CSV table of C-alpha atoms and ligand atoms in Angstrom, one decimal:
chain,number,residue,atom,x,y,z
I,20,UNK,CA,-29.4,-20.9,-5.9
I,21,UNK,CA,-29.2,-20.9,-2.6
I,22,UNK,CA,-28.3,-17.2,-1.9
I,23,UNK,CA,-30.8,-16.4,-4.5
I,24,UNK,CA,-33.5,-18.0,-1.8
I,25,UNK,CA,-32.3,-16.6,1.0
I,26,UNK,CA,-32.5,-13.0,-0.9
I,27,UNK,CA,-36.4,-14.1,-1.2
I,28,UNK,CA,-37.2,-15.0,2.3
I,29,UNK,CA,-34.9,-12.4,3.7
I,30,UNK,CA,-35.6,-13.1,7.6
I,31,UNK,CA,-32.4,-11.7,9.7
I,32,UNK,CA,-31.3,-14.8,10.1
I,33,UNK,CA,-31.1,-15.2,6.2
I,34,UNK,CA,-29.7,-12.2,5.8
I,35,UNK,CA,-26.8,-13.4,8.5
I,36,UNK,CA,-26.3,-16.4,5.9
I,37,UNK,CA,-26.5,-14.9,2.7
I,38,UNK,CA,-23.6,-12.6,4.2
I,39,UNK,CA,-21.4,-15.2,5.2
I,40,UNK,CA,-21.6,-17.1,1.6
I,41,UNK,CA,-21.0,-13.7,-0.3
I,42,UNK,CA,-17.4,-14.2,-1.7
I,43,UNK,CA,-14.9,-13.3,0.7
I,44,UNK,CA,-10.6,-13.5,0.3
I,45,UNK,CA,-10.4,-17.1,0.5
I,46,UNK,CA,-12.6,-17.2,-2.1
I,47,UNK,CA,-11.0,-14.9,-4.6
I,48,UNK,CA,-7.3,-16.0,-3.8
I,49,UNK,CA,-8.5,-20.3,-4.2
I,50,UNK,CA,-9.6,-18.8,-7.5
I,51,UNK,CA,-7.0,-16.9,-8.1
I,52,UNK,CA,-4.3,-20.0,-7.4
I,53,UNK,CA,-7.1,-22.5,-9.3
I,54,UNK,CA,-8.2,-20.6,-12.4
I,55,UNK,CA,-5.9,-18.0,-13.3
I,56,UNK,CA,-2.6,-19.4,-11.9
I,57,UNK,CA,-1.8,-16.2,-10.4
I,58,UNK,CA,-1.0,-17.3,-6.9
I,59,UNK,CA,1.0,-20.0,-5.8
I,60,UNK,CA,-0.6,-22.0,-2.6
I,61,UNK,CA,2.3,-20.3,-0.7
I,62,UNK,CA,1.1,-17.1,-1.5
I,63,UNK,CA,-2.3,-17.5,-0.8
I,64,UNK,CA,-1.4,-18.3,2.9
I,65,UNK,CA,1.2,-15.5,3.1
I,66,UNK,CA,-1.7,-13.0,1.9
I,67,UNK,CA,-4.3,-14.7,4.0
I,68,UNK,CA,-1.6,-14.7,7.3
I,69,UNK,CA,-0.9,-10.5,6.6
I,70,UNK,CA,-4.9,-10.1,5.9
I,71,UNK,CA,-5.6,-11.5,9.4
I,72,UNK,CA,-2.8,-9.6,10.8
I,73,UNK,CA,-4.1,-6.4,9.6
I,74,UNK,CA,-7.7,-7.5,11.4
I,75,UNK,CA,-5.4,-7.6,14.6
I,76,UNK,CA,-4.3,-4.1,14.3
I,77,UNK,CA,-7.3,-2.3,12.9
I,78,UNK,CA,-8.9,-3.9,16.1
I,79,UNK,CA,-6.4,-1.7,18.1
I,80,UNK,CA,-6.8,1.2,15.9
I,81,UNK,CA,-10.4,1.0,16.8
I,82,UNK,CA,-9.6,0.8,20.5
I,83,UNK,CA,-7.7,4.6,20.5
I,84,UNK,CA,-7.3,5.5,24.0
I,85,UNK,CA,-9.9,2.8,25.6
I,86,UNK,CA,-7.0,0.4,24.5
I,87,UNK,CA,-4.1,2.8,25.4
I,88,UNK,CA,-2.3,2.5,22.3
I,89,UNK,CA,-2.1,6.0,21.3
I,90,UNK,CA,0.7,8.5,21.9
I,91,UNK,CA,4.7,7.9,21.0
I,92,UNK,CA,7.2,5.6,22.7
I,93,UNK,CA,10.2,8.0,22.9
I,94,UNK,CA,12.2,6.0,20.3
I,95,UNK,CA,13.5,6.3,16.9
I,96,UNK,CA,13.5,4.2,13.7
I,97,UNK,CA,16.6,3.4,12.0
I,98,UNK,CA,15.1,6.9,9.8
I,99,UNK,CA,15.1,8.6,12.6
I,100,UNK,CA,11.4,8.9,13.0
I,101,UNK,CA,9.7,9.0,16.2
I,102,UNK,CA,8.1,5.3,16.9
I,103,UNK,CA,4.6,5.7,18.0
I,104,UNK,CA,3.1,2.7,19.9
I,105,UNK,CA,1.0,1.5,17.2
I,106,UNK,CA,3.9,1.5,14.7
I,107,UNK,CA,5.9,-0.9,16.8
I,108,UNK,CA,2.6,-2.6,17.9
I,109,UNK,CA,1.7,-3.1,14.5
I,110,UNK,CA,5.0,-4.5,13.8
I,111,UNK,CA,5.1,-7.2,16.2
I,112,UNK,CA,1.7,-8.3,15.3
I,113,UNK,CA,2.9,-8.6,11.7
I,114,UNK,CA,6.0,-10.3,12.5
I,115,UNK,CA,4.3,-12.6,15.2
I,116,UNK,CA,1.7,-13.9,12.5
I,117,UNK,CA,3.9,-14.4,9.6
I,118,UNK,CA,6.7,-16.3,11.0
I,119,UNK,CA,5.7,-19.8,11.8
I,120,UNK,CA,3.6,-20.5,8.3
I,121,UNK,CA,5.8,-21.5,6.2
I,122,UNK,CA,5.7,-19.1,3.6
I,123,UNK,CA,8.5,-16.6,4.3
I,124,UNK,CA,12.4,-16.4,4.4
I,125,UNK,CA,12.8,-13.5,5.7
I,126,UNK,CA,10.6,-10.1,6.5
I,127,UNK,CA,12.1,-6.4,6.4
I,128,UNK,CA,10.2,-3.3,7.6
I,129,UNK,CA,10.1,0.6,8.0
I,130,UNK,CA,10.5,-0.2,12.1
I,131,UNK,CA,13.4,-2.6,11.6
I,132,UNK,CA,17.5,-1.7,10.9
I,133,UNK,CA,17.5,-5.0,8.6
I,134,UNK,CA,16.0,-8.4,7.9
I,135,UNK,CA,14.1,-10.2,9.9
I,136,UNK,CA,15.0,-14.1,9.0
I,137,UNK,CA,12.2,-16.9,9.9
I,138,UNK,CA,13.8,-18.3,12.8
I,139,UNK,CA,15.6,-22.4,12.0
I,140,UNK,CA,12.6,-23.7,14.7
I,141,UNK,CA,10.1,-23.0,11.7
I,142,UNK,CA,10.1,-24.2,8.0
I,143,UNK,CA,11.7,-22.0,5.7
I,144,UNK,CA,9.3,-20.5,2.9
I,145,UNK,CA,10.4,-19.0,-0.7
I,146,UNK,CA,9.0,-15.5,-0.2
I,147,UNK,CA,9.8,-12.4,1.3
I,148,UNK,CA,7.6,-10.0,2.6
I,149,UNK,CA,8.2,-6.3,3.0
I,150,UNK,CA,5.5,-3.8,5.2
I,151,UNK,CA,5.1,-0.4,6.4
I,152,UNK,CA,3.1,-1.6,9.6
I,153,UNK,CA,1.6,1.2,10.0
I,154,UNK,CA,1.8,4.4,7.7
I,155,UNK,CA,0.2,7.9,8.4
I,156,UNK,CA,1.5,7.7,12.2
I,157,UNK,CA,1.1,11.1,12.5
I,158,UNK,CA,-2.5,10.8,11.9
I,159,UNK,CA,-2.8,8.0,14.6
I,160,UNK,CA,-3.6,10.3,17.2
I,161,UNK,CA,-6.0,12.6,15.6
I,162,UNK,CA,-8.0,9.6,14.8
I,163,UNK,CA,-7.7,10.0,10.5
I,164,UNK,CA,-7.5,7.1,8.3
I,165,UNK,CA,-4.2,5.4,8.7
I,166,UNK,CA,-3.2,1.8,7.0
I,167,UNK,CA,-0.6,-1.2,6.2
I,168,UNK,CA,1.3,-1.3,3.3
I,169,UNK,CA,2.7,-5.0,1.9
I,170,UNK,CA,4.9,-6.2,-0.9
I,171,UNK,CA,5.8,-9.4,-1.9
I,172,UNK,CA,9.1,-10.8,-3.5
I,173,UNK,CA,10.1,-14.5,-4.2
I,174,UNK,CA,13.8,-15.5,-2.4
I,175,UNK,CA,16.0,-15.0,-5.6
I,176,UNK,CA,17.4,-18.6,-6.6
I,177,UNK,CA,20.8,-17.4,-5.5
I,178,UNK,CA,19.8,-17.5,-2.3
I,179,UNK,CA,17.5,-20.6,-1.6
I,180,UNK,CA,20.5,-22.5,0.2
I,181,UNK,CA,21.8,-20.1,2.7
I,182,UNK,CA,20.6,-17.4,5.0
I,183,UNK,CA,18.7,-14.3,3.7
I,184,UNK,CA,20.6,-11.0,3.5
I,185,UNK,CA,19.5,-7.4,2.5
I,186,UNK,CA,20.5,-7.6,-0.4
I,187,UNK,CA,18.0,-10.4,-1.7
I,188,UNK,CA,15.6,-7.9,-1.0
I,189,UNK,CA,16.4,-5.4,-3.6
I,190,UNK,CA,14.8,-6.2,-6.5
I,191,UNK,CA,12.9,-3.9,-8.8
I,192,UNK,CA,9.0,-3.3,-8.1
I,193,UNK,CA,7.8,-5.6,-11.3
I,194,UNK,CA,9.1,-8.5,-9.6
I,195,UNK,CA,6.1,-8.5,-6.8
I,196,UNK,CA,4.2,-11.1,-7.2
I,197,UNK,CA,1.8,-9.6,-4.6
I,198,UNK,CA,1.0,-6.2,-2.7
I,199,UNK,CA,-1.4,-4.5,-0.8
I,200,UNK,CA,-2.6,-2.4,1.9
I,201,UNK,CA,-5.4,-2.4,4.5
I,202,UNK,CA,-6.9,1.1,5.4
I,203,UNK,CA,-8.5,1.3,8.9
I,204,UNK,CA,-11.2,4.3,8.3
I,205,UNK,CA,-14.9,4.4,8.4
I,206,UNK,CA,-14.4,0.9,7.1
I,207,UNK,CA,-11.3,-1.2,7.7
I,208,UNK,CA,-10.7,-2.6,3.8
I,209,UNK,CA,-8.0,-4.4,2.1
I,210,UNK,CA,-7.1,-3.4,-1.4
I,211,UNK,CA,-5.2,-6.8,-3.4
I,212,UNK,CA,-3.1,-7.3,-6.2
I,213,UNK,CA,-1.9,-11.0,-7.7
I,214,UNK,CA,-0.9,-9.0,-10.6
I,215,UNK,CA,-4.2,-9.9,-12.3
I,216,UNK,CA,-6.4,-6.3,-11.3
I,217,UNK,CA,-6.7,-5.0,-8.2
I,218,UNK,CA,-9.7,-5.9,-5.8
I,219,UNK,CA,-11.3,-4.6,-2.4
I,220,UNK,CA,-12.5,-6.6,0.5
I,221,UNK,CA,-14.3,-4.7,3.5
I,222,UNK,CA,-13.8,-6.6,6.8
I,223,UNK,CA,-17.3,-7.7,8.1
I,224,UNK,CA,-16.0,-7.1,11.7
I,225,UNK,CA,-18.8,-9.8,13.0
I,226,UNK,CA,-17.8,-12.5,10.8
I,227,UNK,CA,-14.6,-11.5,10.9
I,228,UNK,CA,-14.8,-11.6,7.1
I,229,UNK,CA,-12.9,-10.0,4.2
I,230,UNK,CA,-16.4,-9.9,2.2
I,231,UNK,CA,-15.3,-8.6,-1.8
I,232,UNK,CA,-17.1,-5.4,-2.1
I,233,UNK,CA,-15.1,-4.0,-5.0
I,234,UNK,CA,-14.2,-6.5,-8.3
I,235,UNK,CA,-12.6,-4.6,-10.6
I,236,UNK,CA,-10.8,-1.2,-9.6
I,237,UNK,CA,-10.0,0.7,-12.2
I,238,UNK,CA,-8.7,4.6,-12.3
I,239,UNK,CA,-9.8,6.8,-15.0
I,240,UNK,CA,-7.3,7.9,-16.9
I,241,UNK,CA,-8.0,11.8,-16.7
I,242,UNK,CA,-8.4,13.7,-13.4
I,243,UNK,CA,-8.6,16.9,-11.7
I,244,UNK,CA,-7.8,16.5,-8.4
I,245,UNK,CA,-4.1,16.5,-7.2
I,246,UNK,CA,-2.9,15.5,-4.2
I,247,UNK,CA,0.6,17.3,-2.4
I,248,UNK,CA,1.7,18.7,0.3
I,249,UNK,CA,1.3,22.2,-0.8
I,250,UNK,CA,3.3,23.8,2.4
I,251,UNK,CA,6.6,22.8,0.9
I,252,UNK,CA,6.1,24.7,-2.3
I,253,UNK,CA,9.3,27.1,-2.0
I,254,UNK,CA,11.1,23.6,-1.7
I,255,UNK,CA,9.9,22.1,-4.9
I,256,UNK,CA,11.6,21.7,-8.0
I,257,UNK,CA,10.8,23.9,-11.1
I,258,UNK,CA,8.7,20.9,-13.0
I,259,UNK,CA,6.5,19.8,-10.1
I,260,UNK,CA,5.7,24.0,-9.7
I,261,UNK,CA,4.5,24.6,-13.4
I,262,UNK,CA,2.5,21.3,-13.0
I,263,UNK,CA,1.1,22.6,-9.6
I,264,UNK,CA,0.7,26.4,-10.9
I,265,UNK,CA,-1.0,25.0,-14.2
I,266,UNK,CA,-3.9,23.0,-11.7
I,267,UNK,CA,-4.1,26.5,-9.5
I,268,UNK,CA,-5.0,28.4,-12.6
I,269,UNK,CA,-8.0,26.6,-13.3
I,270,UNK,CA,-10.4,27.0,-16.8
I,271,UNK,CA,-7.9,30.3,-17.4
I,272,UNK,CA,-4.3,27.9,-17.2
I,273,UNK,CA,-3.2,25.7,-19.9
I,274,UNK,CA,-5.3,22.7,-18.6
I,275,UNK,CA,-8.3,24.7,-18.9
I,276,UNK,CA,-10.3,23.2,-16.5
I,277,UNK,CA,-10.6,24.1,-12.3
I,278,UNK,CA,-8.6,21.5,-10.4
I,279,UNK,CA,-9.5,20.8,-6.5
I,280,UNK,CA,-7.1,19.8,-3.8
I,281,UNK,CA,-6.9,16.8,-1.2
I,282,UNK,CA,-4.0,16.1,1.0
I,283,UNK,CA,-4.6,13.7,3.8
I,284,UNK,CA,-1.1,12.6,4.7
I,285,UNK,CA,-1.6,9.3,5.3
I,286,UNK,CA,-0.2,7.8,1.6
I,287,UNK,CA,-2.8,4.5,2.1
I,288,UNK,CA,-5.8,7.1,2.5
I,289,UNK,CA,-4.8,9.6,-0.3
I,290,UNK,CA,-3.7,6.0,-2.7
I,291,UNK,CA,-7.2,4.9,-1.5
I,292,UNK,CA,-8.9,7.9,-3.2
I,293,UNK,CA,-7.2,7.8,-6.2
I,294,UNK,CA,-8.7,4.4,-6.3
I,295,UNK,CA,-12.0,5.2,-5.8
I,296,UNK,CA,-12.5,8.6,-7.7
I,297,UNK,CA,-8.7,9.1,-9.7
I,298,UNK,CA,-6.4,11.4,-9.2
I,299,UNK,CA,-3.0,12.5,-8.9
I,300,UNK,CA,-0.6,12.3,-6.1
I,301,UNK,CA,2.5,13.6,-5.8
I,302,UNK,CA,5.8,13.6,-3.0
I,303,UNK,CA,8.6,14.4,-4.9
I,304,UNK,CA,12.1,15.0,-4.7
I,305,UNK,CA,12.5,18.7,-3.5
I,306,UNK,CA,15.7,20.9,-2.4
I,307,UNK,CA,15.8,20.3,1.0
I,308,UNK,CA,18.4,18.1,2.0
I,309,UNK,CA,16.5,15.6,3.7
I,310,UNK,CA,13.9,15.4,0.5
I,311,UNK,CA,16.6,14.9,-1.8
I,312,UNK,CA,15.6,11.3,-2.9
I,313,UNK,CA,12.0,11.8,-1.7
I,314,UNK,CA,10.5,11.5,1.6
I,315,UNK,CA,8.8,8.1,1.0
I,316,UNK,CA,10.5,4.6,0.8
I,317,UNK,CA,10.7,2.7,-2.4
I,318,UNK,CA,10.6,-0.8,-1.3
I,319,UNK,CA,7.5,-0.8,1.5
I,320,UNK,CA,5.7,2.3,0.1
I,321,UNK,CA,6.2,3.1,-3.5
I,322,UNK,CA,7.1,0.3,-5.0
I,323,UNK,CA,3.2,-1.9,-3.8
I,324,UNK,CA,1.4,1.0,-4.5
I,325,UNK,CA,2.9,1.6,-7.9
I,326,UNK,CA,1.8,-2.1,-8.8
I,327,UNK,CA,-1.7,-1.5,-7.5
I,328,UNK,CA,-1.9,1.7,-9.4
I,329,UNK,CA,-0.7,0.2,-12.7
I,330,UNK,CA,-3.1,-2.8,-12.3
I,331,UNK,CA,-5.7,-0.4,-11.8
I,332,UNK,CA,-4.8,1.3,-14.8
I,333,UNK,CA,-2.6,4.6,-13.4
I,334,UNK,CA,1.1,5.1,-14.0
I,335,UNK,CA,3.8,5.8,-11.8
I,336,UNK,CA,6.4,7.6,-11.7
I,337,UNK,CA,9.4,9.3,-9.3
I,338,UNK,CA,10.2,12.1,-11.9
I,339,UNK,CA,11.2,10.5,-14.9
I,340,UNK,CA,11.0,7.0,-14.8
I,341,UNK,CA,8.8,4.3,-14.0
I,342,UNK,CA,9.0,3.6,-10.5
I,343,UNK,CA,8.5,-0.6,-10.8
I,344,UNK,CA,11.8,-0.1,-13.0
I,345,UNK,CA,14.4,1.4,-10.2
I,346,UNK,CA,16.6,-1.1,-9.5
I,347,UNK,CA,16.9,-0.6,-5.5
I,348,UNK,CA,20.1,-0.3,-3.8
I,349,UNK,CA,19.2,-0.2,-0.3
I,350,UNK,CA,16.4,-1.4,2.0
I,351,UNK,CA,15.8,2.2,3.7
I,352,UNK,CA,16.0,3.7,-0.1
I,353,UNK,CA,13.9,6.6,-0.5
I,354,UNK,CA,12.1,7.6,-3.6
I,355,UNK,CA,10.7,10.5,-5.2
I,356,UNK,CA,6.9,9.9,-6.0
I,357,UNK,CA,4.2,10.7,-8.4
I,358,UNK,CA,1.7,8.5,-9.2
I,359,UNK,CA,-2.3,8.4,-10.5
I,360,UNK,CA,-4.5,8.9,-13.1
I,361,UNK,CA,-2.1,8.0,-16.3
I,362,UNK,CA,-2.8,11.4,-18.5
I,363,UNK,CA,-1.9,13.5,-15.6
I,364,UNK,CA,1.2,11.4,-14.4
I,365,UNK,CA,2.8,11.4,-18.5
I,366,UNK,CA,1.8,15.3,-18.3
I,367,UNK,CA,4.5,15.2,-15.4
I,368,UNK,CA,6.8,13.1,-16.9
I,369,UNK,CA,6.9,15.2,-19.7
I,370,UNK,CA,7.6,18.3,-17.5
I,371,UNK,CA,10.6,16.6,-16.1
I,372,UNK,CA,12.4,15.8,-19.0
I,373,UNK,CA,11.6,19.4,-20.9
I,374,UNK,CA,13.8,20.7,-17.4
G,424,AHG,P1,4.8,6.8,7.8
G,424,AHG,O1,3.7,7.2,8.8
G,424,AHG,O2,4.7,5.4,7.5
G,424,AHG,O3,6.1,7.3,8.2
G,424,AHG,O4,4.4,7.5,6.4
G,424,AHG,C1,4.0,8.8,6.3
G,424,AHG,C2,4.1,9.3,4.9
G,424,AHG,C3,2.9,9.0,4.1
G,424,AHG,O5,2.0,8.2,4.6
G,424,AHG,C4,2.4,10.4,3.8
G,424,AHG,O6,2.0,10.5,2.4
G,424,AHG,C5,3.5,11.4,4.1
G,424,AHG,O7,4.4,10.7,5.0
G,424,AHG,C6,3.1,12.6,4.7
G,424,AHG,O8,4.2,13.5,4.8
G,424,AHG,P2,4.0,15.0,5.3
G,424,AHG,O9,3.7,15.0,6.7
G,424,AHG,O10,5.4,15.6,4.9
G,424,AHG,O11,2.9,15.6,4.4
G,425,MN,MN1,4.3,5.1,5.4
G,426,MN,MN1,4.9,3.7,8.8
C-alpha cells in the first residue's frame, strides 16, 4: 500500500523511499529461513557477513589506481600464481568479516596453503566457508569485470568436537547448502543460491543495499553461444574439438545453426552471461601437463557455480560426470569444466563417452 502511494506521488524524495522498501537480501534470506526452511539463521548471517564483504571489495575495485590497489605483489599462491594486490586484499577483507560471527569453523581459499580455523577468542560456528576472493585477476588491471566466488558446507558431524582439518572440507558439490558470487562490472551484483533457485541482487551503492533485481533465473535449455579459450585449441582433446568444430561450422555443420563466440576470462563474468542470455562454457582438461585435471579449482570455483547453474536449470559437467558428484580429494583439486545451457552440455557429455 504504501509503495503503491509513493509510486503515485513520485517526488524524489518518494522515490528515495520507495527504493529503500523494495526487497533487498535480508528480505529474501528472513524469507528464505521463515517460509521455505531453506536457510538456517546461521546461514543467513554467514551469507549476509560475505554479501557485505564483497561491498568492501567492489568499493576497492571501483577505486583502480585512485586507491592504489592495482598491479601484483611479487608473490605466489600455494598454485603458483602470481598474487595481485586485490587478490590478497580481497582475501583479508573476507577473512576479517567472517571470523568473529559466529557462523564458521573454519574458512579455506585460492590465496591460502590450508584452513583457516575461527580463532578459540570467537564462538565456534557449524559451517564452513570456501572463496575465490577474487577471480579474473588477470583482468584487474585492464579494468574488465572481475568477481567473488563462495561455497558453503556444514562442519561434518565427525568433526563438531575437535579442530577443523582439510579434510572436512572435501565433500562433494551437492552438499552446499549455499553458494554464490558477486560480480563487480557496470553494476556490482550478487547472484544467490539456498538451493531453492537462484536470485540476483544489484548493490544500490547509496543505500548500500543489495535491492532483488532478478527473481527467478533461469537458463534456457538450448544455446548458441559457447564460451572457451579458443588459443589452446592444439591442446584440446579430440571430444571438446568435434564439439568446437561442429559450432565453427555453422547452418552447414551437424548443429545446423551459426554459433557466436564470447570468452571473457574472468569465470564469474562469462557464468554471469550464461545466466542472463544461456550458453555454454567450457575449460576442460587438455594435454598439457599443467591442464591435465583442468585449470580451474573444484572446491571454490566449479563446484558453486555448478550448483547455481543446476538451480537455474543448466547442467554441469567436467567431461563425463556430473561435477556436484566428484568426491574431492584435495583442497587445491583442479577440475575439468563444462557447464551451461543443458542440451548443449549432454551433447558434450555424449561426445566424451563415444571417445
Ligand atoms: P583466478 O583469477 O581466480 O585465478 O581465476 C581465473 C580463471 C577463471 O576466472 C577464467 O575462466 C580462467 O582463469 C581464464 O583462464 P585463461 O587465461 O587460461 O583463459
Ligand atoms: Mn578464479
Ligand atoms: Mn582468484
Amino acid at each position: 500500500m504504501l509503495s503503491k502511494l509513493l509510486l503515485k506521488h513520485s517526488t524524489p524524495k518518494a522515490r528515495h523511499s520507495e527504493r529503500i522498501l523494495k526487497k533487498n537480501l535480508t528480505h529474501y534470506l528472513v524469507e528464505q529461513q521463515r517460509q521455505q526452511g531453506s536457510v538456517s539463521a546461521e546461514v543467513r548471517l554467514l551469507i549476509e557477513t560475505v554479501a557485505r564483504a564483497c561491498k568492501v571489495i567492489g568499493h576497492h575495485v571501483s577505486k583502480g589506481a585512485l586507491g592504489g590497489v592495482l598491479g601484483s605483489l611479487g608473490s605466489e599462491n600455494i598454485q603458483g600464481e602470481v598474487q595481485k594486490k586485490l587478490d590478497v586484499m580481497s582475501n583479508e577483507i573476507l577473512l576479517q568479516a567472517n571470523e568473529w560471527g559466529g557462523s564458521l569453523a573454519a574458512m579455506a581459499s585460492e590465496e591460502m596453503d590450508t584452513v583457516h580455523r575461527i580463532p578459540s577468542h570467537y564462538p565456534k560456528g557449524r559451517n564452513l566457508l570456501l572463496f575465490d576472493p577474487l577471480d579474473g585477476s588477470s583482468n584487474i588491471d585492464v579494468n574488465v569485470s572481475i568477481g567473488t566466488i563462495f561455497s558453503v558446507l556444514n562442519v561434518p558431524e565427525s568433526a563438531e568436537e575437535r579442530d577443523i582439518q582439510e579434510r572436512d572440507f572435501l565433500q562433494p558439490g551437492v552438499r552446499q547448502v549455499a553458494a554464490g558470487y558477486a560480480i563487480y562490472g557496470p553494476q556490482t551484483m550478487l547472484i544467490l543460491t539456498v538451493g531453492n533457485g537462484v536470485v540476483g541482487f544489484t548493490l544500490d551503492s547509496e543505500l548500500g543495499s543489495w535491492v532483488l533485481t532478478n527473481e527467478d533465473i533461469r537458463i534456457p535449455k538450448q544455446t548458441s553461444e559457447f564460451a572457451i579459450n579458443m588459443s589452446n585449441y592444439r591442446h584440446w582433446h579430440a571430444p571438446v574439438r568435434r564439439y568446437i568444430d561442429e559450432c565453427l561450422a555453422g547452418t552447414e555443420g551437424p548443429l545446423a545453426k551459426n554459433y557466436n563466440m564470447r570468452w571473457i576470462a574472468s569465470m564469474v563474468a562469462d557464468v554471469h552471461r550464461l545466466l542472463t542470455r544461456g550458453g555454454v562454457f567450457l575449460y576442460p582438461t587438455d594435454q598439457r601437463e599443467s591442464v591435465q585435471e583442468g585449470k580451474l579449482r573444484l572446491m571454490y570455483e566449479a563446484n558453486p557455480m555448478s550448483f547455481l547453474i543446476e538451480q537455474a536449470g543448466g547442467a554441469a559437467i567436467d567431461g563425463t560426470q556430473r561435477i556436484m558428484e566428484l568426491q574431492p580429494t584435495k583442497l587445491h583439486q583442479r577440475v575439468g569444466v563444462i557447464l551451461g545451457s543443458e542440451e548443449e552440455v549432454q551433447r558434450l557429455q555424449r561426445y566424451h563417452s563415444e571417445a
